XYZ file of C-alpha atoms in Angstrom:
691
model
C 83.903 47.492 196.778
C 80.568 45.598 197.118
C 78.174 45.318 193.540
C 75.142 46.462 194.755
C 71.523 46.412 192.638
C 69.095 49.122 192.231
C 66.956 48.751 195.222
C 70.286 47.931 197.848
C 70.746 51.210 196.914
C 69.921 55.048 198.197
C 71.295 58.110 196.942
C 70.879 61.333 199.303
C 71.898 64.771 198.571
C 72.804 66.274 201.586
C 71.435 70.144 201.865
C 71.314 72.957 203.874
C 72.102 76.428 204.942
C 76.093 77.612 205.053
C 77.812 76.926 208.058
C 75.127 74.082 209.250
C 76.637 70.969 210.200
C 76.331 68.776 206.747
C 80.289 67.752 206.469
C 80.539 67.449 210.774
C 77.001 65.357 209.620
C 79.287 63.682 206.525
C 81.573 62.768 208.974
C 80.327 60.974 211.678
C 77.826 58.679 209.474
C 80.940 57.757 208.010
C 82.121 56.952 211.672
C 79.241 55.072 213.061
C 79.847 52.298 209.078
C 83.041 51.990 210.151
C 84.766 53.650 207.551
C 87.273 55.733 210.054
C 88.038 55.334 212.973
C 88.492 58.567 214.165
C 85.955 61.902 212.976
C 88.008 64.771 211.495
C 86.971 68.383 212.214
C 86.539 70.860 209.452
C 88.328 73.789 211.329
C 91.463 70.725 211.639
C 91.144 70.054 207.819
C 90.866 66.591 208.089
C 87.121 65.412 206.560
C 86.424 63.016 204.000
C 84.035 65.577 202.506
C 86.821 68.206 202.016
C 89.565 67.523 200.933
C 90.389 70.335 198.303
C 92.998 72.542 199.243
C 90.721 75.514 198.610
C 87.834 73.623 201.835
C 90.557 73.331 204.268
C 92.128 76.924 203.742
C 88.527 78.457 203.906
C 86.951 75.998 206.555
C 83.782 75.316 204.038
C 82.488 73.265 201.170
C 83.191 73.925 197.747
C 82.487 71.401 195.865
C 80.306 68.116 196.471
C 81.445 65.378 196.912
C 80.521 61.429 197.536
C 80.825 59.027 200.551
C 79.552 55.795 199.893
C 78.650 54.578 203.256
C 77.365 50.606 203.708
C 74.908 49.944 206.418
C 72.004 47.144 206.703
C 72.772 45.687 203.728
C 72.396 48.793 201.717
C 75.033 51.458 200.179
C 74.344 54.362 200.941
C 75.645 57.477 197.960
C 75.564 60.063 200.802
C 76.275 63.961 198.468
C 77.717 66.556 200.385
C 77.260 69.359 198.716
C 78.195 73.279 199.534
C 75.375 74.877 201.406
C 77.457 78.832 199.831
C 74.934 80.180 197.463
C 78.344 81.565 194.689
C 78.344 77.198 195.238
C 75.345 76.430 193.933
C 76.129 74.719 190.695
C 77.747 71.963 192.620
C 74.032 72.013 194.631
C 72.298 71.659 191.545
C 75.231 68.717 190.302
C 74.204 66.267 193.234
C 70.157 67.644 193.244
C 70.074 66.211 189.719
C 71.580 62.642 190.156
C 70.279 62.126 193.953
C 66.909 60.068 194.807
C 66.182 62.517 197.993
C 67.620 65.525 200.501
C 68.733 64.700 204.039
C 67.965 69.371 204.573
C 70.681 69.874 208.039
C 69.701 72.700 209.545
C 71.680 73.798 213.242
C 69.020 73.248 216.346
C 70.545 76.548 217.330
C 70.083 78.444 214.262
C 67.240 77.533 212.899
C 65.991 77.506 209.639
C 67.971 80.113 207.771
C 67.699 81.303 203.895
C 69.750 78.571 203.519
C 67.621 76.273 203.806
C 64.814 77.728 202.141
C 67.520 77.190 199.050
C 68.091 73.598 200.158
C 64.532 73.272 200.072
C 64.092 74.814 196.431
C 66.245 73.038 194.707
C 64.666 69.421 196.379
C 60.977 70.726 195.174
C 62.711 71.706 191.326
C 64.151 67.893 191.058
C 60.574 66.229 192.406
C 62.675 64.858 194.978
C 61.541 63.062 198.697
C 63.086 65.198 201.766
C 64.232 64.772 205.080
C 64.889 67.388 207.295
C 67.718 66.170 210.273
C 68.192 68.915 212.932
C 71.888 68.741 214.234
C 73.780 70.435 217.358
C 71.253 69.496 219.503
C 73.926 69.019 222.088
C 74.707 72.616 222.349
C 71.834 73.980 225.802
C 70.979 76.893 223.333
C 69.624 74.028 220.894
C 65.779 74.122 220.319
C 63.990 71.240 218.399
C 60.963 72.871 219.285
C 61.294 76.226 218.092
C 63.221 74.786 214.540
C 59.832 72.848 214.138
C 57.879 76.069 214.317
C 59.454 77.611 211.982
C 59.566 74.284 209.501
C 55.849 74.413 209.294
C 55.791 78.371 209.087
C 57.337 78.262 205.888
C 57.093 75.247 204.448
C 53.798 73.650 205.387
C 51.583 70.640 207.563
C 53.707 68.192 205.682
C 56.662 68.300 208.172
C 56.870 66.036 211.076
C 58.287 65.093 213.352
C 59.343 60.869 213.768
C 61.523 62.187 217.926
C 61.076 64.447 220.300
C 64.202 64.689 222.954
C 64.272 63.964 226.213
C 66.366 66.383 228.531
C 67.681 65.859 232.063
C 67.435 69.584 233.078
C 68.898 71.259 229.577
C 70.833 69.065 228.453
C 69.845 66.251 225.880
C 70.502 62.940 226.852
C 68.326 60.969 224.394
C 64.995 61.008 222.905
C 61.122 59.183 221.804
C 61.076 57.749 218.313
C 57.442 58.778 218.562
C 57.115 55.813 215.559
C 58.147 53.114 217.528
C 56.999 55.147 221.223
C 60.173 53.677 222.829
C 62.297 56.209 224.726
C 66.058 56.186 223.332
C 68.893 57.128 225.871
C 73.214 57.972 224.710
C 75.327 56.222 226.519
C 78.734 57.549 225.442
C 78.562 56.748 221.172
C 75.840 53.893 221.143
C 72.308 54.745 222.178
C 69.836 51.891 224.006
C 66.263 52.132 225.077
C 64.736 53.093 228.098
C 61.314 53.897 229.559
C 59.590 57.604 228.115
C 59.235 59.765 230.758
C 56.235 60.498 232.798
C 56.328 63.967 231.813
C 56.824 63.970 228.246
C 52.940 62.327 227.902
C 51.881 66.363 227.110
C 55.157 66.397 224.110
C 53.904 63.180 222.490
C 50.644 63.728 222.218
C 50.037 65.965 219.296
C 54.191 64.205 217.446
C 52.263 60.961 217.771
C 47.877 62.016 216.370
C 49.977 63.509 213.667
C 52.130 60.688 212.710
C 48.456 58.202 212.738
C 46.603 60.605 211.078
C 49.041 60.244 208.457
C 49.219 56.840 208.349
C 45.557 56.680 208.591
C 45.614 58.939 205.236
C 48.045 56.912 203.163
C 45.408 53.821 202.471
C 41.647 53.515 203.251
C 40.980 50.292 204.509
C 44.198 51.673 207.038
C 41.550 55.357 207.416
C 38.741 52.514 208.783
C 41.023 51.612 211.635
C 41.965 54.817 212.609
C 38.556 55.737 212.588
C 37.456 52.469 214.971
C 39.736 53.130 216.836
C 41.792 50.363 216.495
C 45.591 50.424 216.487
C 48.266 49.906 213.391
C 50.509 47.771 214.075
C 54.517 48.637 213.718
C 55.094 47.205 209.995
C 51.872 49.530 208.626
C 52.699 52.488 210.274
C 56.284 51.910 209.088
C 55.368 51.159 205.288
C 52.991 53.995 205.401
C 55.912 56.631 206.579
C 57.799 55.540 203.669
C 55.445 55.748 200.616
C 54.271 59.230 202.666
C 57.625 60.335 202.290
C 58.306 59.493 198.264
C 55.386 60.766 197.792
C 55.996 64.411 199.474
C 53.189 64.477 202.051
C 55.633 63.455 204.816
C 58.923 65.352 205.228
C 59.943 62.917 208.399
C 62.456 65.357 211.106
C 65.287 63.769 212.997
C 67.861 64.871 215.306
C 71.223 64.409 217.241
C 74.669 65.821 217.062
C 77.458 65.599 214.212
C 79.588 66.821 216.481
C 78.775 64.415 218.989
C 78.112 61.433 217.037
C 74.304 61.393 218.526
C 71.122 60.296 216.401
C 73.866 59.003 213.084
C 73.115 55.462 213.836
C 69.068 56.546 213.722
C 69.405 58.352 210.583
C 71.188 55.950 209.045
C 68.147 53.150 209.271
C 66.141 55.963 208.632
C 67.713 56.721 205.349
C 67.227 52.488 204.276
C 64.015 52.334 206.126
C 62.024 55.838 204.883
C 64.036 56.757 201.422
C 63.635 56.151 198.231
C 65.640 53.684 196.074
C 66.112 54.345 192.610
C 64.642 51.486 191.398
C 61.536 52.516 193.473
C 61.160 55.835 193.311
C 63.082 56.204 189.235
C 61.569 52.505 187.902
C 61.495 54.952 184.876
C 62.812 58.395 183.343
C 62.374 59.978 179.842
C 65.643 60.522 177.505
C 65.265 61.247 174.143
C 66.445 60.115 170.849
C 68.725 62.117 169.560
C 67.841 61.157 166.144
C 64.630 61.973 166.186
C 63.891 63.897 169.299
C 61.065 61.251 170.081
C 61.143 60.857 173.855
C 62.358 56.914 175.157
C 61.360 55.471 178.814
C 65.116 54.342 180.723
C 64.051 52.033 182.716
C 66.326 51.711 186.442
C 67.615 48.040 185.440
C 70.337 45.767 184.930
C 69.092 44.367 182.288
C 68.553 47.214 180.025
C 70.741 49.113 177.182
C 73.216 50.650 179.755
C 72.562 54.888 179.977
C 74.559 56.659 182.380
C 74.576 60.749 183.292
C 78.104 62.921 184.164
C 77.312 64.859 187.005
C 80.678 66.627 187.733
C 83.780 66.946 186.599
C 87.016 67.278 188.645
C 90.544 68.261 186.642
C 93.542 68.404 188.470
C 96.947 68.618 187.836
C 98.457 65.631 189.860
C 95.407 63.247 189.265
C 94.243 64.008 185.970
C 90.809 63.606 185.102
C 87.981 62.120 186.268
C 84.293 62.095 185.244
C 81.714 60.986 187.942
C 78.720 59.378 186.280
C 75.214 58.118 187.693
C 74.271 54.401 185.787
C 70.041 55.298 184.965
C 70.350 51.339 183.493
C 72.168 48.877 182.535
C 75.633 48.280 183.989
C 78.704 50.269 182.959
C 81.338 47.956 183.170
C 85.397 48.078 182.590
C 87.355 48.006 178.989
C 84.197 48.419 177.790
C 83.700 51.504 174.279
C 80.326 53.627 175.106
C 78.631 56.461 172.934
C 78.540 60.242 174.070
C 75.478 61.288 172.344
C 75.990 64.901 173.122
C 79.471 64.854 171.629
C 78.634 62.256 169.181
C 81.520 60.026 169.954
C 82.417 57.397 171.172
C 84.876 57.064 174.527
C 86.660 54.252 175.826
C 86.492 53.280 179.735
C 89.494 51.747 180.939
C 88.711 51.913 184.719
C 86.089 52.752 186.752
C 86.405 53.659 190.342
C 83.409 54.183 193.725
C 85.012 57.448 195.047
C 85.188 58.089 198.914
C 86.029 61.577 198.951
C 90.029 61.343 197.875
C 89.844 57.972 198.064
C 89.606 56.111 194.774
C 88.438 52.657 194.606
C 88.295 50.933 192.039
C 85.424 48.001 190.825
C 84.454 46.504 187.877
C 81.367 47.779 186.876
C 78.467 50.261 188.526
C 74.816 48.586 188.225
C 71.935 50.813 187.603
C 71.222 53.339 189.815
C 74.641 54.233 191.283
C 77.232 56.240 191.114
C 80.845 56.100 190.159
C 83.339 57.765 188.173
C 85.896 56.398 185.129
C 89.248 58.681 184.510
C 90.571 60.489 180.907
C 87.190 61.053 179.562
C 88.957 63.855 177.165
C 85.653 64.407 175.068
C 83.148 64.340 178.028
C 81.734 67.322 179.506
C 79.261 67.281 183.043
C 76.318 67.074 181.788
C 76.701 64.531 178.864
C 75.172 61.313 178.273
C 76.731 58.581 177.805
C 75.138 54.972 176.499
C 75.474 51.503 174.616
C 75.074 52.283 170.826
C 72.755 49.607 170.581
C 69.785 52.690 172.129
C 71.554 56.221 171.959
C 69.145 58.515 174.546
C 70.227 61.813 175.333
C 69.391 62.414 179.271
C 67.896 66.003 180.196
C 70.964 67.620 182.114
C 71.969 70.160 185.094
C 69.976 73.188 185.108
C 73.353 74.883 186.476
C 72.175 78.612 187.752
C 73.091 81.963 185.434
C 76.085 83.593 186.434
C 75.204 87.280 186.413
C 78.157 89.091 188.124
C 81.515 89.792 185.360
C 84.702 90.882 186.234
C 88.070 92.024 183.506
C 91.007 90.195 183.530
C 94.006 91.808 183.974
C 97.288 89.619 183.887
C 99.531 90.431 186.502
C 102.434 89.364 184.786
C 103.176 90.695 180.949
C 102.417 87.524 178.533
C 100.482 85.364 181.021
C 97.128 85.853 179.215
C 97.840 82.464 177.974
C 98.633 80.809 181.139
C 95.384 82.259 182.364
C 92.623 81.288 179.646
C 94.508 77.618 179.921
C 93.791 77.005 183.869
C 90.715 78.934 183.394
C 89.549 76.625 180.651
C 89.944 74.121 182.863
C 88.374 75.017 185.818
C 85.710 75.945 183.648
C 85.097 71.549 182.757
C 84.810 71.529 186.260
C 82.804 74.357 187.468
C 80.276 75.057 184.233
C 79.314 78.233 186.172
C 82.007 79.879 185.058
C 82.648 81.829 181.817
C 85.006 83.216 179.620
C 83.994 85.657 177.310
C 86.064 87.834 174.496
C 84.758 91.899 174.640
C 87.139 92.634 171.128
C 85.365 95.585 171.049
C 86.729 96.854 174.522
C 89.833 94.764 174.489
C 88.841 92.968 177.350
C 88.108 88.943 178.638
C 85.097 88.851 181.551
C 85.091 86.319 183.482
C 81.239 85.758 184.767
C 80.746 83.696 187.682
C 78.382 83.663 190.687
C 80.141 85.780 193.185
C 82.574 87.494 194.687
C 83.262 84.757 196.781
C 83.578 82.532 193.837
C 85.363 84.787 192.325
C 88.150 84.623 195.311
C 88.430 80.642 194.756
C 88.631 81.149 190.860
C 91.908 83.543 191.697
C 92.755 81.254 194.222
C 92.589 77.775 192.160
C 94.212 79.221 189.362
C 97.321 80.437 191.739
C 97.807 76.358 193.227
C 96.450 74.393 190.302
C 98.184 76.341 187.843
C 100.916 79.007 189.102
C 99.432 82.319 187.433
C 97.373 85.382 189.208
C 95.139 87.772 187.624
C 94.140 90.407 189.000
C 89.639 92.075 188.406
C 88.541 94.614 187.837
C 85.230 96.627 187.107
C 84.511 95.892 183.220
C 84.221 98.252 181.035
C 80.858 98.937 179.067
C 80.084 98.944 175.815
C 78.570 102.710 174.191
C 77.597 103.251 172.070
C 77.459 106.982 169.866
C 75.086 108.557 167.158
C 73.426 111.497 166.081
C 70.679 113.716 166.583
C 70.038 116.534 163.431
C 70.721 116.309 159.672
C 73.111 117.811 158.336
C 74.943 118.695 154.691
C 78.395 118.121 154.397
C 81.479 118.242 151.848
C 84.063 115.506 151.793
C 87.192 116.052 150.182
C 90.696 114.169 149.389
C 92.485 115.466 147.051
C 96.460 115.099 146.286
C 99.159 115.438 144.283
C 101.967 113.721 144.285
C 104.201 113.370 140.665
C 102.139 111.591 138.276
C 98.286 109.976 138.789
C 97.468 112.439 141.523
C 94.625 111.279 144.071
C 90.998 112.954 143.766
C 87.718 112.376 145.441
C 84.667 114.466 146.092
C 82.046 113.479 148.038
C 78.317 115.479 149.237
C 77.026 112.608 151.962
C 72.962 114.074 153.768
C 74.164 112.460 157.532
C 70.592 111.809 159.784
C 68.877 109.445 162.153
C 67.893 106.428 160.779
C 66.085 105.508 164.041
C 67.369 102.106 163.895
C 69.936 101.596 166.404
C 71.117 97.894 166.075
C 72.240 98.265 162.426
C 75.770 100.612 162.512
C 74.536 103.182 159.278
C 72.482 102.735 155.868
C 73.598 103.552 152.824
C 72.143 105.085 150.109
C 73.121 107.367 146.621
C 70.180 110.097 145.244
C 73.179 111.356 142.565
C 71.643 113.045 139.372
C 73.569 113.686 136.281
C 76.603 111.060 137.606
C 78.633 113.952 139.526
C 80.198 110.046 141.259
C 80.138 107.314 138.900
C 78.664 104.442 139.934
C 81.775 101.969 140.526
C 82.808 105.039 143.285
C 79.791 103.317 145.355
C 81.327 100.912 146.913
C 83.815 102.574 147.614
C 82.177 105.100 149.725
C 79.461 102.458 151.642
C 83.542 100.732 152.429
C 84.561 104.045 154.063
C 81.507 104.444 155.830
C 81.771 100.935 156.925
C 85.490 102.046 158.679
C 83.838 105.286 159.830
C 81.193 103.883 162.006
C 84.142 101.904 163.803
C 84.861 104.723 166.472
C 83.116 107.958 166.593
C 84.015 111.709 167.706
C 83.379 111.981 171.028
C 84.501 109.460 173.333
C 85.840 106.651 169.817
C 82.524 104.160 170.557
C 80.774 102.729 167.744
C 78.138 104.622 165.593
C 74.978 102.803 165.385
C 71.707 104.790 164.078
C 72.961 106.784 161.624
C 71.665 107.439 158.111
C 73.791 108.697 154.950
C 72.926 109.337 151.364
C 75.177 110.261 148.790
C 72.972 113.512 146.538
C 76.462 115.003 145.344
C 80.024 115.172 144.534
C 82.533 115.454 141.488
C 85.456 113.068 140.499
C 88.682 113.564 138.102
C 88.313 111.046 134.698
C 91.884 110.386 136.011
C 93.578 111.284 139.450
C 89.863 109.478 140.683
C 89.883 106.221 142.607
C 88.214 103.545 145.158
C 90.958 104.385 147.580
C 90.032 108.446 146.968
C 86.056 108.269 147.303
C 86.781 106.185 150.832
C 89.371 108.584 151.977
C 87.100 111.112 150.857
C 83.386 109.573 152.413
C 86.140 109.101 156.114
C 86.980 112.597 155.538
C 82.730 113.888 155.363
C 81.886 111.074 157.838
C 84.436 112.336 160.986
C 83.101 116.459 160.203
C 79.544 115.582 159.503
C 78.853 113.563 163.324
C 80.614 116.140 164.760
C 77.887 118.858 163.868
C 74.634 116.883 163.429
C 74.521 116.351 167.628
C 76.791 113.876 168.438
C 75.142 111.948 171.913
C 76.823 108.764 173.523
C 74.226 106.067 174.517
C 73.992 103.812 177.143
C 72.766 100.291 176.979
C 69.791 99.513 179.216
C 69.520 95.475 179.936
C 65.599 94.136 181.216
C 65.877 92.561 184.552
C 63.880 90.465 186.140
C 64.151 90.236 190.303
C 62.430 87.884 191.839
C 62.204 88.334 196.164
C 59.582 87.944 198.870
C 57.090 90.559 199.305
C 59.021 91.896 202.527
C 61.887 93.590 200.627
C 59.372 94.596 197.988
C 60.541 97.727 198.928
C 64.197 98.199 199.437
C 64.756 96.194 196.117
C 61.944 98.627 193.737
C 64.150 101.961 196.287
C 67.610 100.044 194.842
C 66.279 99.924 191.521
C 65.187 104.140 191.306
C 68.958 104.917 192.708
C 70.080 102.513 190.245
C 68.429 105.118 187.204
C 66.436 101.771 186.427
C 62.272 102.199 185.356
C 60.221 99.944 187.431
C 58.386 98.208 184.948
C 55.705 95.942 186.940
C 54.866 93.512 189.258
C 54.207 89.688 188.764
C 53.336 87.240 192.078
C 54.737 83.781 191.868
C 55.374 80.783 193.968
C 54.175 83.340 197.458
C 57.541 85.800 196.303
C 56.741 88.447 193.303
C 58.340 89.560 190.182
C 59.604 92.700 189.890
C 60.233 93.674 186.420
C 62.788 96.512 184.838
C 64.407 97.940 183.003
C 68.709 99.867 184.236
C 70.998 100.689 182.915
C 73.922 98.265 182.303
C 76.751 100.620 183.848
C 74.267 100.314 187.236
C 74.485 96.558 187.455
C 77.053 96.105 188.408
C 78.297 94.477 191.767
C 74.202 94.165 191.772
C 74.123 90.053 192.990
C 75.866 90.771 195.715
C 74.104 94.058 196.563
C 70.776 91.711 196.119
C 72.204 88.961 198.162
C 72.936 91.520 201.097
C 69.404 93.456 200.391
C 67.146 90.212 201.365
C 69.473 88.000 203.158
C 70.273 85.837 199.984
C 66.592 85.409 199.068
C 66.478 87.280 195.941
C 67.207 86.130 192.485
C 67.218 87.817 189.318
C 67.759 87.222 185.689
C 68.959 90.317 183.386
C 69.243 90.391 179.980
C 70.454 93.049 176.547
C 67.418 95.035 175.834
C 68.809 98.523 173.438
C 70.050 101.099 173.305
C 69.135 104.900 174.746
C 70.207 108.211 175.442
C 72.473 108.457 178.309
C 72.427 111.825 180.867
C 74.700 114.204 180.739
C 76.332 113.505 182.639
C 77.164 109.986 182.325
C 78.190 111.221 179.286
C 80.884 113.933 180.206
C 81.982 111.868 182.618
C 82.429 108.795 180.240
C 83.834 110.648 177.753
C 86.371 112.398 180.135
C 87.685 108.949 181.017
C 87.754 107.399 177.771
C 90.165 110.909 176.885
C 92.804 109.644 179.767
C 92.912 106.266 178.846
C 94.646 107.187 175.568
C-alpha cells in the first residue's frame, strides 16, 4: 500500500445504534473503492469488518475494525465500531484516535438511543461529525422525519446536504443542495439529472440554511450575502469545510449501504469536508514522563516519533497485534522505541496496515496514519511508544467503568488456572474486563459492562482456550459487630503431665464506634494480675478471633476489647495459653454482646433524562435505597442515593431496560450499616446451609 502524508489522511470512526447499518455501509465503501468485487452481508458472516467468529455467530459487531480505503489520492482509515452498549469500550478506542465521526442512522428506525450515545462519544473527544442516513431504498424510510428528530435532539447545526428525489414512493436520486444539481441512481452509479419542478418548495429552506451557514463563517461572505450576491462553489465548500471542523455544521447525507446508493458521494464528502490529522490536530498535548510538564506533539513527519496503542488483538494462532496511531514523526520497521508507560524499550520488526483480518506489510507509518505491529509483549492498550530522544506520554483511553459483576465457577475441577490464563489474555484485548480475587469469600469475581458482554467473554474463552465456566451471583461481603457492652472471663486450663497450660483473662467488649477497624485493644490491668509480656498474646488472640464472627462467620468490625483482669501460673502460663483464653472470651463475649450483621452500603450516582426520574427513584426505593438529592447535568438529572450493595446486583441491565439505554450510573463503597432483621435471618440461614 502506498505511503500517505498527513494532509492526505482521514481517520473516521463509524458510530451509531446497534443494527443501524455501520458494517453494511463499510462493506459498500470497500466495494465502491474497489477493495472487494462482491459486497458481503452481515447475516451471511462474510463482511470485511466482522471477521471474528463471535461476530459471525451473533450477526453483529463486537470489535472495532480498521478498513483503509484509497480514494481521490487520499487514504481513509474507516474505523467500524460496535453499536451495542456492552462493547462501548471498542467505540471509545476508535473515537480516541479518529479525527472525525460518521454517525449512521437508519432512515426507517430514525434517531435511536445509540445515535445519542454516538453523538456523546464524538462530543467527548471534540471531533467533527457527519450523519449518514441509510436504508433510504426502503419505502418506509423518511429523511424528513430523521432530520426533524436530529434537529430536535442535536440542534441547529444539523445541515442536510441532500434532498431525496422520489418517483412515487421509491427513492430514485437526490438533489445535491451545495451544487444545486440533481443526481439519479442508475444501477451501481449516479448520473446528473434535472431537478424536478415540484421540489423547489422542499429545497428552498434547505438551501437557505446552508447559505446562512456559509455567510456566518466569514465577514466578507456575510456582506456578499446581504447584498444578494451569489457565492461561488469554492466559497461554499471552503466555508462548509471550516464549519464542519469547528462543529457549527453537521452535514447530513443519505443513501443505502445494502444497495450501494450514495456511497460514492459519501466518500467524496469525507475527502472534501472532514479534517486531515494535520489540519484538525496540528498538535496535541502530551506529558513529559520525567517531570509531568506538558509537551506539544506536532503532526509532522519530521518531528520525533510518538504513537498511541489504541487496541490489542490476541489470537492463539496469529499471535498478538497492537494497533496504533502515529501522532508525530515516522514509525519505521526494524527500529526500537520507548514505551513510556512501562519504562521499557520495544523492538518493532514488521509493520502492517490492517484491512479487517488482512495484514498488508509496509515499511513505515507516517504522522496521522494508523497501523499495526506484531509481538509487542510489554505494550498494552493505552500505552505510548516514542523516540527515546523525546520521551512523551500521550493521553490514554477513557474506558467505561465495568460495574456488572459475576462470580466465576469452573465447570471442571482443576481448570482454574486455564480460566485465569484465558481471561488474562482477553483482558489484554478488552480493558473493560476486570478479574478480582475476593479472598474473604473465596471467590474470583469477573467485572464487565453487561449481560451480553459476559456471554461473549464465556464464549470466547471456550472457543479460543477450550475452557468453560459458570457465572453466578457473587457473595456479598457482610460484616459482624456488637451493640452492647459486656464483661466476660475466658480461661484456658490443661494438665497433661509435665508442664500444663494456664491462661485466664477478663475482657470488656463494647462497640468502638469505628466500623472501618476490626478491633481496638486496651489494657487496664491493676497489680500485675496478667504480666505485661502476655499482652501481645491477648492481642494476637483478638486478631485471629475477629476473622470469623459468631453469627455467620463473617469478619468482625467495630469492637473495643479492654483487658481488665485475669490470672496466671508461674510455671504453666504461656503466650499460647493466653491467646487461647482470649479466643474463649471473645466467642462467649460476642454472643452475649448483642451481635448483629452489617451490610455494605454503596453510594450510587444515576444520570438519566428528566423523563425517567420517577421510574429510577421508585426503583431505588424498592432496592431499600435512600435518595439523597438531585443535580441537573447537561440537560439530564443526576440522582444521588445510598443503596445496600446486595440490592445492586444486575442493576446495569435493569437500568438499561428502564431507560432504553439512556441511563448511566457509578457506584462506590461508602460504609457498613446494620442490616434489617429479615435480611440478617436470610443471610445466616444461607450461610448455615453452605456448611
